[in-house]
Coordinates of C-alpha atoms and ligand atoms in Angstrom, one line a residue:
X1 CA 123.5 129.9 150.2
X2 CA 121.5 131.1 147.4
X3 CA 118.4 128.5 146.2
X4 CA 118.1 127.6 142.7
X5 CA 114.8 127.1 141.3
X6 CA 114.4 123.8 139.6
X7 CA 111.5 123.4 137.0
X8 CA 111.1 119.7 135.7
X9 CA 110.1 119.7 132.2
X10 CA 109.7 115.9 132.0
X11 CA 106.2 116.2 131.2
X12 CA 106.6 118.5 128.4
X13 CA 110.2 118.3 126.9
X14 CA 110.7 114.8 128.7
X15 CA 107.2 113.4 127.0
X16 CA 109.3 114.9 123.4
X17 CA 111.3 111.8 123.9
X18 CA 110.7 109.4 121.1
X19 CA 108.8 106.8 122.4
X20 CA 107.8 108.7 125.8
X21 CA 104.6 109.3 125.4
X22 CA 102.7 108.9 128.9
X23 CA 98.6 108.7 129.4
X24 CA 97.1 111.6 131.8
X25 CA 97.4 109.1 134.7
X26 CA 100.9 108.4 133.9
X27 CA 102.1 112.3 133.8
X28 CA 98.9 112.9 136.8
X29 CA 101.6 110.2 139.4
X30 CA 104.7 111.6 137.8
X31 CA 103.4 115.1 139.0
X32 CA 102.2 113.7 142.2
X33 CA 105.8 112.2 142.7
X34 CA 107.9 115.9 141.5
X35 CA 105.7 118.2 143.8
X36 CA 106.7 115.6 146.6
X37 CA 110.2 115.7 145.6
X38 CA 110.2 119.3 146.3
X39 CA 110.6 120.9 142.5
X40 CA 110.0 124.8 142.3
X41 CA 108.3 124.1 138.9
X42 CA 106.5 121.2 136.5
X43 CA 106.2 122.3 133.2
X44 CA 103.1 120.3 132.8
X45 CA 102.9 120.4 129.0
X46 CA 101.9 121.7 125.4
X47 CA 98.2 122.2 125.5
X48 CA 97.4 123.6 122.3
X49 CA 99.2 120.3 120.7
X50 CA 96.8 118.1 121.3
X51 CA 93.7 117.7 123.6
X52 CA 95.5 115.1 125.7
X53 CA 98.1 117.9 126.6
X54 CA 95.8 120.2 127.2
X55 CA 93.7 117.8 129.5
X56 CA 96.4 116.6 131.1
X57 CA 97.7 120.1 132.1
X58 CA 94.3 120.6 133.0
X59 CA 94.2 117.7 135.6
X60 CA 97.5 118.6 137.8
X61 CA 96.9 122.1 137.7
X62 CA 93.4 121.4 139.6
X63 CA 94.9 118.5 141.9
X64 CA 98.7 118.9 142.0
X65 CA 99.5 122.0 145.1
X66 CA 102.6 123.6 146.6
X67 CA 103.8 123.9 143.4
X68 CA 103.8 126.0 139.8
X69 CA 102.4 124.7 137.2
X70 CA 103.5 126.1 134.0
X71 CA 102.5 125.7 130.1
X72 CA 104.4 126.2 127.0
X73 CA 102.6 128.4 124.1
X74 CA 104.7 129.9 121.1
X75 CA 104.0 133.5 120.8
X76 CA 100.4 133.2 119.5
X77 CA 97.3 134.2 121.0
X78 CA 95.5 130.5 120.6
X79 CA 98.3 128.8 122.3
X80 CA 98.7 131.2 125.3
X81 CA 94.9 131.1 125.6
X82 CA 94.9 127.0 126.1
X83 CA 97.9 127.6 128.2
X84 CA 96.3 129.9 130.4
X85 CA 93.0 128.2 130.1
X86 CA 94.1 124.4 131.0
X87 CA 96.6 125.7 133.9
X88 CA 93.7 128.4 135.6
X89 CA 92.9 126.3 138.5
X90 CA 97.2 125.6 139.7
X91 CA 97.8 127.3 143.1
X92 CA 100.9 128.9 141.3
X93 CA 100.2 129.4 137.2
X94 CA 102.9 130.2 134.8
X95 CA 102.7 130.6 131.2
X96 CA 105.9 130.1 129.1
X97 CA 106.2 131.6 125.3
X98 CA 109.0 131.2 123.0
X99 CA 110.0 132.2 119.5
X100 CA 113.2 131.3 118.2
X101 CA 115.3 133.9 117.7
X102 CA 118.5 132.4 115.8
X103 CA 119.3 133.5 111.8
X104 CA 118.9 130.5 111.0
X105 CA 115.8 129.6 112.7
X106 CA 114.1 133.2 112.3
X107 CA 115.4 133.1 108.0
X108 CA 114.3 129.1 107.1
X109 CA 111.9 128.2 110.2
X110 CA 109.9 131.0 111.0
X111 CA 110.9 132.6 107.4
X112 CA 110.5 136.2 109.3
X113 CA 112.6 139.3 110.4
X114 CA 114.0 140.0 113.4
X115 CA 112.0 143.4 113.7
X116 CA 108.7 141.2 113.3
X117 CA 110.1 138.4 115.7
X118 CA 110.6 140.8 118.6
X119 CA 107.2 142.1 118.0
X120 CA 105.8 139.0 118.0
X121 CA 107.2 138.3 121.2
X122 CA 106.6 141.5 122.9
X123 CA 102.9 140.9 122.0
X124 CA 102.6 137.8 123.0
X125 CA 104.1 138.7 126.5
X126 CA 102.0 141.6 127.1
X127 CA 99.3 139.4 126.0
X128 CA 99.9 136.3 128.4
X129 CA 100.9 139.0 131.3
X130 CA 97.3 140.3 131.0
X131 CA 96.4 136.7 131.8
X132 CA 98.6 135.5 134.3
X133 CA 100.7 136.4 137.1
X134 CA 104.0 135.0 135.5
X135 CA 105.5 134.6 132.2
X136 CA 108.5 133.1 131.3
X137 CA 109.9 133.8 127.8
X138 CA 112.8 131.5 125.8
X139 CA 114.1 132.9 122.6
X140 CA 114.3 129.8 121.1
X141 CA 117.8 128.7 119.8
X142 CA 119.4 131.1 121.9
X143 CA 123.1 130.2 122.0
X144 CA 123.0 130.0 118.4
X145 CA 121.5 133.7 118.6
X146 CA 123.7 136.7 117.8
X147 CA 124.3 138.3 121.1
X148 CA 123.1 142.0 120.6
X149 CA 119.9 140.6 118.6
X150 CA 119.4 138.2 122.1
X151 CA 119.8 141.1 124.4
X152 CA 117.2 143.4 122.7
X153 CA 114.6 141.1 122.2
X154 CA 115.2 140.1 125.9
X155 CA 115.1 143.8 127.0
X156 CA 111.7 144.3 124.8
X157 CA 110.0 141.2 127.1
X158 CA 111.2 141.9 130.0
X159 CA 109.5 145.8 129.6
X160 CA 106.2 143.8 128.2
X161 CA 106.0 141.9 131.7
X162 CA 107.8 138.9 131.4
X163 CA 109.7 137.8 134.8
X164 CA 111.7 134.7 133.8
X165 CA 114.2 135.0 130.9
X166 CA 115.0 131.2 129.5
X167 CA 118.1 130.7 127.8
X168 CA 117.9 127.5 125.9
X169 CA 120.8 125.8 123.7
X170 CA 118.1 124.3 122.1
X171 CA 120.3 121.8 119.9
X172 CA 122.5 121.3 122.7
X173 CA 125.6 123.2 120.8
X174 CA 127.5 125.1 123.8
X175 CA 130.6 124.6 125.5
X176 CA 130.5 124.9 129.2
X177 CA 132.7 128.5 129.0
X178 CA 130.9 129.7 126.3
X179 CA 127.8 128.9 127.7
X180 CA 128.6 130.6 131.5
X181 CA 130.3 133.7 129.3
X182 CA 126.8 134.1 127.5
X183 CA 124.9 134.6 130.1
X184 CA 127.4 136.9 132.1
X185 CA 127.2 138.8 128.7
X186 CA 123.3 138.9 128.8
X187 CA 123.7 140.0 132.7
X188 CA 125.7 143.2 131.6
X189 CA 124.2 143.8 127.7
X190 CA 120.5 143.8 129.0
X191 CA 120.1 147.2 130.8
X192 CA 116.6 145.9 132.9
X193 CA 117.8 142.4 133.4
X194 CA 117.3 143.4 137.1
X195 CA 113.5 142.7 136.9
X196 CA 113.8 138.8 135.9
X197 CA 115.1 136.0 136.5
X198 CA 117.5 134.1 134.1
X199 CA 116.6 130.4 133.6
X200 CA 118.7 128.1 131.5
X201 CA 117.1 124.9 129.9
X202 CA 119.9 122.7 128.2
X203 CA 120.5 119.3 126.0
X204 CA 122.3 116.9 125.8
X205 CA 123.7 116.8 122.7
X206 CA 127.2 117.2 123.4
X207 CA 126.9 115.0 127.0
X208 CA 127.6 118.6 128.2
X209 CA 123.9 119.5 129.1
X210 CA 125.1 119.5 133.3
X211 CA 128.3 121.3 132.5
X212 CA 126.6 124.2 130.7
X213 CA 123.6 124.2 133.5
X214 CA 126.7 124.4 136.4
X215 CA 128.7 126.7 134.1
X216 CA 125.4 129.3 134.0
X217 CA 124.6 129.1 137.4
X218 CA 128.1 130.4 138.3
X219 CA 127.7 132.9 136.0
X220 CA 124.1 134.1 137.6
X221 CA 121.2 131.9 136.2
X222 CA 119.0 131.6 138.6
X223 CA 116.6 128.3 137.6
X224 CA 117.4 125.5 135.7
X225 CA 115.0 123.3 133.7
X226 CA 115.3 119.5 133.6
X227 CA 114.4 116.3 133.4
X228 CA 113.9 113.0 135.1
X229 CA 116.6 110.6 133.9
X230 CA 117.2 113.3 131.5
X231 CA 115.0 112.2 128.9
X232 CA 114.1 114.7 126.4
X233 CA 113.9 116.0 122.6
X234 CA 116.9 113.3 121.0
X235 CA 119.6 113.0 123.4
X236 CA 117.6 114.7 126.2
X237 CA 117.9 117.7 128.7
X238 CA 120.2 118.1 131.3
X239 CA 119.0 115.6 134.3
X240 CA 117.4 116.5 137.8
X241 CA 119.1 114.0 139.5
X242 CA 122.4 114.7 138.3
X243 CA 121.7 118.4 138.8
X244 CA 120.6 118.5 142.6
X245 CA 123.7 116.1 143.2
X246 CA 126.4 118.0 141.5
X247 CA 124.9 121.0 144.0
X248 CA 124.8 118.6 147.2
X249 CA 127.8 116.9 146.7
X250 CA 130.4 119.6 145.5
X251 CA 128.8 122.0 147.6
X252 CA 132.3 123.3 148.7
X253 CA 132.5 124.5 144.7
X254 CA 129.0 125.3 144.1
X255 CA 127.7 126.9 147.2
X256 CA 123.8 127.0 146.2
X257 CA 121.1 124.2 147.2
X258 CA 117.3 123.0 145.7
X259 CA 114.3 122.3 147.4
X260 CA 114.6 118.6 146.2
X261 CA 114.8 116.0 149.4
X262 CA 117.2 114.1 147.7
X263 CA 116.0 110.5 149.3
X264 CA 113.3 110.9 147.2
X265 CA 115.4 110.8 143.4
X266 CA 115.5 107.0 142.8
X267 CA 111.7 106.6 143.5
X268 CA 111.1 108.9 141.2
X269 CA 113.8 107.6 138.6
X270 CA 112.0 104.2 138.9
X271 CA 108.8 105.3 138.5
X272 CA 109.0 107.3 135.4
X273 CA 111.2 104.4 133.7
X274 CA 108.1 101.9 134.4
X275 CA 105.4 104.2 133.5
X276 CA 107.3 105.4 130.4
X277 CA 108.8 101.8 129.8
X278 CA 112.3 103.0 129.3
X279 CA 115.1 101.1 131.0
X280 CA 117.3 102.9 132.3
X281 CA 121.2 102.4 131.4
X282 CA 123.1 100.8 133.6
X283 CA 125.8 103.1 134.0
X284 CA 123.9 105.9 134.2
X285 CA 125.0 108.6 136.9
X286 CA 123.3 108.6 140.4
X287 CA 120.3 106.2 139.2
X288 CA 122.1 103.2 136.8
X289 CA 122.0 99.9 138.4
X290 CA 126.3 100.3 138.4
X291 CA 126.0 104.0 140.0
X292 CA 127.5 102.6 143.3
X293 CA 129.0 99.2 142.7
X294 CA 132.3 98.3 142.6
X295 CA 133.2 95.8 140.3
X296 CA 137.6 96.1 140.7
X297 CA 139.4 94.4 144.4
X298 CA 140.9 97.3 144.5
X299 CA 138.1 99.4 144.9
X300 CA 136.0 96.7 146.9
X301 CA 139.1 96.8 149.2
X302 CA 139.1 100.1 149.3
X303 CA 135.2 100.4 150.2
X304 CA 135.2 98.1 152.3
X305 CA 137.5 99.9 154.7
X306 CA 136.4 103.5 154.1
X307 CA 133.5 104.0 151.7
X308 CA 134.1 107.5 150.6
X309 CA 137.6 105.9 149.4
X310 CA 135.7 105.6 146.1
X311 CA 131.8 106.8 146.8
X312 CA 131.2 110.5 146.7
X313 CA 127.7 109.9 148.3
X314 CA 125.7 107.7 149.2
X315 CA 122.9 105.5 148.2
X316 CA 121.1 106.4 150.6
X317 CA 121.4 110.0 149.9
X318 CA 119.2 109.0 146.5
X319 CA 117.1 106.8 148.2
X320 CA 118.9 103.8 146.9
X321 CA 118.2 101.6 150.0
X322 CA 116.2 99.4 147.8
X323 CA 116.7 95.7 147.1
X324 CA 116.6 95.0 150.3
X325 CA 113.6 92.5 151.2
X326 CA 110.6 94.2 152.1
X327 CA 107.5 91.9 151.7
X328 CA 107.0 88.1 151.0
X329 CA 104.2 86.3 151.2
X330 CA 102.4 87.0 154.6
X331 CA 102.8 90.5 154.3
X332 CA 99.5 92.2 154.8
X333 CA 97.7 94.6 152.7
X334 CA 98.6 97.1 155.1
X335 CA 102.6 96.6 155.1
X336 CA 102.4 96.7 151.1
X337 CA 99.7 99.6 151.0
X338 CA 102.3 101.0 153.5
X339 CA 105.5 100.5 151.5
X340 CA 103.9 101.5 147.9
X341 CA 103.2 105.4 149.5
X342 CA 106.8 105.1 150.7
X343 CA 107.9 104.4 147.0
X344 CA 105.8 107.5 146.2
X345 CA 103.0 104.8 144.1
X346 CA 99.6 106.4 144.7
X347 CA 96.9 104.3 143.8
X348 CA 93.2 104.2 144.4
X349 CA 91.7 101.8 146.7
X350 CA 90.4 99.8 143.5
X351 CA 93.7 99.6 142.2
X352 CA 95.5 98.9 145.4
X353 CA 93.4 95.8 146.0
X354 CA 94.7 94.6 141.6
X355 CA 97.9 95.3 142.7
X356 CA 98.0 93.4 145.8
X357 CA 96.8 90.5 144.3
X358 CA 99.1 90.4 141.9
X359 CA 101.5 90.9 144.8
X360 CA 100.6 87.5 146.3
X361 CA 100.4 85.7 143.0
X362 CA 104.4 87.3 142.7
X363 CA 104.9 86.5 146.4
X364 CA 103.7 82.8 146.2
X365 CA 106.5 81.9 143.4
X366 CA 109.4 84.3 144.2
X367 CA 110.0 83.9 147.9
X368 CA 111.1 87.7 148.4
X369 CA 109.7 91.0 147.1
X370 CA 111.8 93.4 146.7
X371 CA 111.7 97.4 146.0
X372 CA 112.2 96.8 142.2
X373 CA 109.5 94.4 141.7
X374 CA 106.8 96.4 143.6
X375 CA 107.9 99.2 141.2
X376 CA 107.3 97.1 138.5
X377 CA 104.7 95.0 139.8
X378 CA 102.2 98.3 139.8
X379 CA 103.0 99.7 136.6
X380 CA 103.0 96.4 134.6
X381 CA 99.3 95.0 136.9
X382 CA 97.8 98.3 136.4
X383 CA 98.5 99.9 133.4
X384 CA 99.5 103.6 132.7
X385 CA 97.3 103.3 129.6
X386 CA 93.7 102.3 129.1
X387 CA 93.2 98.3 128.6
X388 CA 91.6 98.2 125.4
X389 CA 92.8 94.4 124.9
X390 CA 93.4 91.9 127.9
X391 CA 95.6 89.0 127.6
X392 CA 93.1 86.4 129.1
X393 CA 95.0 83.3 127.9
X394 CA 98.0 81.8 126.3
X395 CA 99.6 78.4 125.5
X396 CA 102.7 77.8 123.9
X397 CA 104.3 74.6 122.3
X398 CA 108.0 74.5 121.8
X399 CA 110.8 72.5 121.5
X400 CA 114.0 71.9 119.8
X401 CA 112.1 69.3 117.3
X402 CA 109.0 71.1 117.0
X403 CA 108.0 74.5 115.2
X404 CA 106.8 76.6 118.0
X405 CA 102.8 77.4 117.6
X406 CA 101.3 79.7 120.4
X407 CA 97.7 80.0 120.9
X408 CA 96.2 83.3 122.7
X409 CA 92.5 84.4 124.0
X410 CA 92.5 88.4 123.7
X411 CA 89.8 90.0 125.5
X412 CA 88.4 92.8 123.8
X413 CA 85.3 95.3 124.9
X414 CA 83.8 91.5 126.6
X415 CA 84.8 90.0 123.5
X416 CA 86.9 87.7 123.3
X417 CA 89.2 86.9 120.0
X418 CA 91.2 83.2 120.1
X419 CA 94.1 83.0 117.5
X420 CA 97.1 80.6 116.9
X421 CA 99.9 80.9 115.1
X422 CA 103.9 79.7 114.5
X423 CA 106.7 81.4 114.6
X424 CA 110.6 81.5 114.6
X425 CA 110.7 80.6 118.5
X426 CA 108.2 80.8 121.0
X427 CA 108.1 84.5 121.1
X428 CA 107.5 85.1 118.0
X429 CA 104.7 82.6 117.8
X430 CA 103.0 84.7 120.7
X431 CA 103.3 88.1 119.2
X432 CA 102.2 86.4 115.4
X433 CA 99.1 85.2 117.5
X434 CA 98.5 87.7 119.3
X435 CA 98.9 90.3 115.6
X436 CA 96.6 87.7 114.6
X437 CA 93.7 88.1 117.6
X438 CA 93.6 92.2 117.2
X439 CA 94.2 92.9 113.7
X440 CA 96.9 95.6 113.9
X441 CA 100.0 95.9 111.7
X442 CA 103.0 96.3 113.7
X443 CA 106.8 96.1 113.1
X444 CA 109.2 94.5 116.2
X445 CA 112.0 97.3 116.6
X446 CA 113.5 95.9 119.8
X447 CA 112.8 93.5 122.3
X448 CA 115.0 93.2 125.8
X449 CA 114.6 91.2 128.7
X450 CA 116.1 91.5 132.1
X451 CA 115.9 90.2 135.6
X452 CA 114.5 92.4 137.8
X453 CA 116.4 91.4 140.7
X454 CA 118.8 88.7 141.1
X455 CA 118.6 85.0 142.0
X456 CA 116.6 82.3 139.8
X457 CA 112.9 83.0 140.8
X458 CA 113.8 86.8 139.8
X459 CA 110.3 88.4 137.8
X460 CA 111.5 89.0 134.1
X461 CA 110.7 91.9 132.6
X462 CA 110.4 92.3 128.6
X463 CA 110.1 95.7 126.9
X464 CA 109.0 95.5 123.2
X465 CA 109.4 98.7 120.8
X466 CA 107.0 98.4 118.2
X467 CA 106.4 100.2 115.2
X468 CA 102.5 100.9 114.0
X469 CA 101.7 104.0 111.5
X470 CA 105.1 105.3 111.7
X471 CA 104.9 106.1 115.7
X472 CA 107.6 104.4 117.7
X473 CA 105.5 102.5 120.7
X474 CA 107.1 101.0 124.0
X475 CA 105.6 98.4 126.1
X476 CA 106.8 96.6 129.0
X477 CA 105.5 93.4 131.0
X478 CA 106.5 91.3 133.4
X479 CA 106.2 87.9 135.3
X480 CA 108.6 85.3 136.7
X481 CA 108.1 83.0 133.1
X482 CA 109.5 84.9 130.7
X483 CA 106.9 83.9 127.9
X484 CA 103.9 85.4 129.5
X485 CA 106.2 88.6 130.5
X486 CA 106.8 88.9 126.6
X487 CA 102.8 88.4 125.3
X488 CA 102.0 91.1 128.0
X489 CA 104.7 94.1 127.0
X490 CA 103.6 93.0 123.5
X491 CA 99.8 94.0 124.8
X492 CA 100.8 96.9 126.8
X493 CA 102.2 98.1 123.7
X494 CA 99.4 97.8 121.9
X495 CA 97.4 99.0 124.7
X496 CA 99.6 102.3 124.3
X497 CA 99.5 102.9 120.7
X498 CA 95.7 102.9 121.2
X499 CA 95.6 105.2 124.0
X500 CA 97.8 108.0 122.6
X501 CA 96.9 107.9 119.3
X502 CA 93.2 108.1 120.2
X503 CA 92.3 105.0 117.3
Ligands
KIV601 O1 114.8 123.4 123.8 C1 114.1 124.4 123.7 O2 114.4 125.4 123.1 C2 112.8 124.3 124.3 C3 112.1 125.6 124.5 C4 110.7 125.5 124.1 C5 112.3 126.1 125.8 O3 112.4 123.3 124.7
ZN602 ZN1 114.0 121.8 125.0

């Protein structure tokens, strides 16, 4: 069986998502998490966009092994050099140029000529080659390329060094035929195609982002770029776990395999959704919270005799065991320490002992902890992002006769700010106080709330979307009193917008 090399782009394309942003600890355990998954590659990010890319590319090159680490650069000499420079240390180090190459990219984007496009890129390959021992090139736009223009620029790279040739539908605009028919058509109209590897890196557009990446792999691609839960640039890339399933589970169809251990998918699912503070759908394939129930008699009849009557894998395969009671209340620090490394959480020993306090504050008023709220229960304690406030204390007043008036104690660099306010219900008394207490401007986009698992004493959890200078910020909290779940995914929000905008 032929292996297909998977590069994860979550923390680069993925972190494109609006609203995704992750701190350098956040995409630090997300890269942690994909090297243990088994991924060929982690696109680790952007550098010359912003010093937080570039540091954070910086970080997993020097600490995440057994992998590549690779960086994106268009074809200019300043963005290869912070490529190279913030990758050097990775065990494996790939730099990955693009230029788009479409005529309507190269006329109203780039507003140049094709001759000086391929130059560009020919430069900027021989230029990155000189630097590192692989270089990946992606004409950008490339199914909405013109086919003989595509195959000579491709031909030119490959000459100037580079090894891995990435066809992206950048706006997500092929058709699963067309799509496997390009790259045959690349395979035969590129005489040298021989010396690299073709790499396809799709979206979702169209919901057809799997069906193209299947379609090009039977047609001779080679690697396949993706994300976690799919998340990318508007309706995201093509998604890891639906890829390395599709491969698994029609095997008989497709016969190629990954080096993803499979058991290993929902972890990592969960833990990008909490640290990114994105829920993820319920019916979403493989990782939705309806992947592998079965709501009709029928089918629960069915199941219940046979289970591949109507399930074409298992949980388990995914590492869905979860939801089954693993800790309660005398559980040692041991058993939880033990259980977090199997949920792929890494913490330090200072944030191990935070998180199993907050672990017996949950334990003492939920009677069982389950997989979901330890998943939860370390990325809402701990914080992807630094704490600039602290909710220290809160109080509300509500009732059906009464306006509801919340009073909060934010704790700021050892200052504390104490602010009351009213509202339109008790939630919006809390986030007018708490508005109030740090002085920001913000604008509530969306506010959910959900039980993390079932039964009455289930921990809420709240995810706020706020809006502050124009950037679209997430936050997420939780807590088994829906009130206090709501004033902390208000702070964590906050807590966000201040880490990533640098303010
Ligand atoms: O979608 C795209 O074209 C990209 C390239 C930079 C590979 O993300
Ligand atoms: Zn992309």
């Amino acid at each position: 069986m032929e292996k297909i090399t998977v590069l994860d782009t979550t923390l680069r394309d993925g972190e494109q998502s609006p609203g995704a942003s992750m701190s350098i600890e956040g995409k630090y355990e997300i890269a942690v998490q994909l090297a243990r998954m088994g991924v060929d590659v982690i696109e680790a990010g952007f550098p010359v966009s912003s010093p937080h890319q570039f540091q954070a590319c910086e970080l997993i090159s020097q600490k995440v092994k057994g992998v590549t680490i690779a960086a994106l650069a268009r074809c200019v000499e300043k963005d290869i050099d912070d490529a190279y420079q913030s990758t050097r240390n990775a065990e494996n180090q790939r730099l990955h140029t693009f230029i788009a190459t479409s005529p309507i990219h190269m006329k109203y984007k780039l507003q140049m000529e094709p001759d000086d496009v391929i130059d560009m890129a020919v430069k900027a390959v021989k230029y990155a080659r000189n630097l590192a021992p692989e270089v990946e090139f992606s004409p950008e736009d490339g199914t909405r390329s013109e086919l003989a223009f595509l195959c000579r620029i491709l031909e030119k790279v490959i000459d100037a060094g580079a090894t891995i040739l990435n066809i992206p539908d950048t706006v997500g605009y092929a058709i699963p035929d067309e799509f496997g028919a390009l790259i045959k058509a690349i395979r035969e109209g590129v005489p040298n195609i021989d010396k690299a590897v073709i790499s396809v890196h799709c979206h979702n557009d169209l919901g057809v982002a799997l069906a193209n990446s299947l379609a090009a792999i039977q047609a001779g691609a080679r690697q396949v770029e993706v994300t976690i839960n799919g998340i990318g640039e508007r309706a995201g890339n093509a998604a890891l776990e639906e890829l390395v399933m599709a491969l698994s589970v029609r095997n008989d169809f497709l016969p190629y395999t990954t080096g993803i251990d499979s058991t290993q998918i929902y972890n990592t699912s969960r833990l990008l959704s909490n640290i990114i503070a994105f829920p993820i759908p319920r019916n979403k394939p493989i990782i939705g919270d309806n992947a592998f129930a079965h709501e009709a008699g029928i089918h629960q009849d069915g199941v219940l005799k046979h289970r591949s009557t109507y399930e074409i894998m298992t949980p388990e395969a995914v590492g869905r065991d979860s939801n089954k009671l693993v800790l309660g209340r005398h559980s040692g620090m041991h058993g939880f320490s033990k259980r977090l490394t199997e949920l792929g959480l890494t913490l330090d020993k200072d944030d191990l002992k935070k998180a199993y306090q907050r672990f017996l504050q949950i334990a003492d008023r939920k009677k069982e902890v389950f997989d979901e709220d330890l998943f939860v229960i370390v990325s809402d304690e701990l914080g992807h992002e630094s704490q600039t406030y602290i909710l220290d204390y809160f109080n509300i007043q509500s009732g059906n006769l009464s306006v509801p008036t919340a009073t909060v104690r934010i704790k700021k660099a050892e200052k504390l700010f104490e602010e009351a306010a009213t509202g339109d219900g008790p939630v919006d008394a809390i986030f007018n106080a708490i508005d109030r207490a740090v002085g920001i401007k913000t604008t509530l986009l969306e506010y959910t709330v959900q039980a993390v698992t079932p039964g009455r004493g289930a921990l809420g959890e709240v995810a706020v979307t706020l809006k502050i200078d124009e950037k679209k910020i997430i936050g997420r909290g939780s807590s088994t009193d829906i009130l206090e779940a709501s004033a902390k995914a208000y702070v964590s929000a906050l807590n966000r917008y201040k880490a990533v905008a640098n303010v």
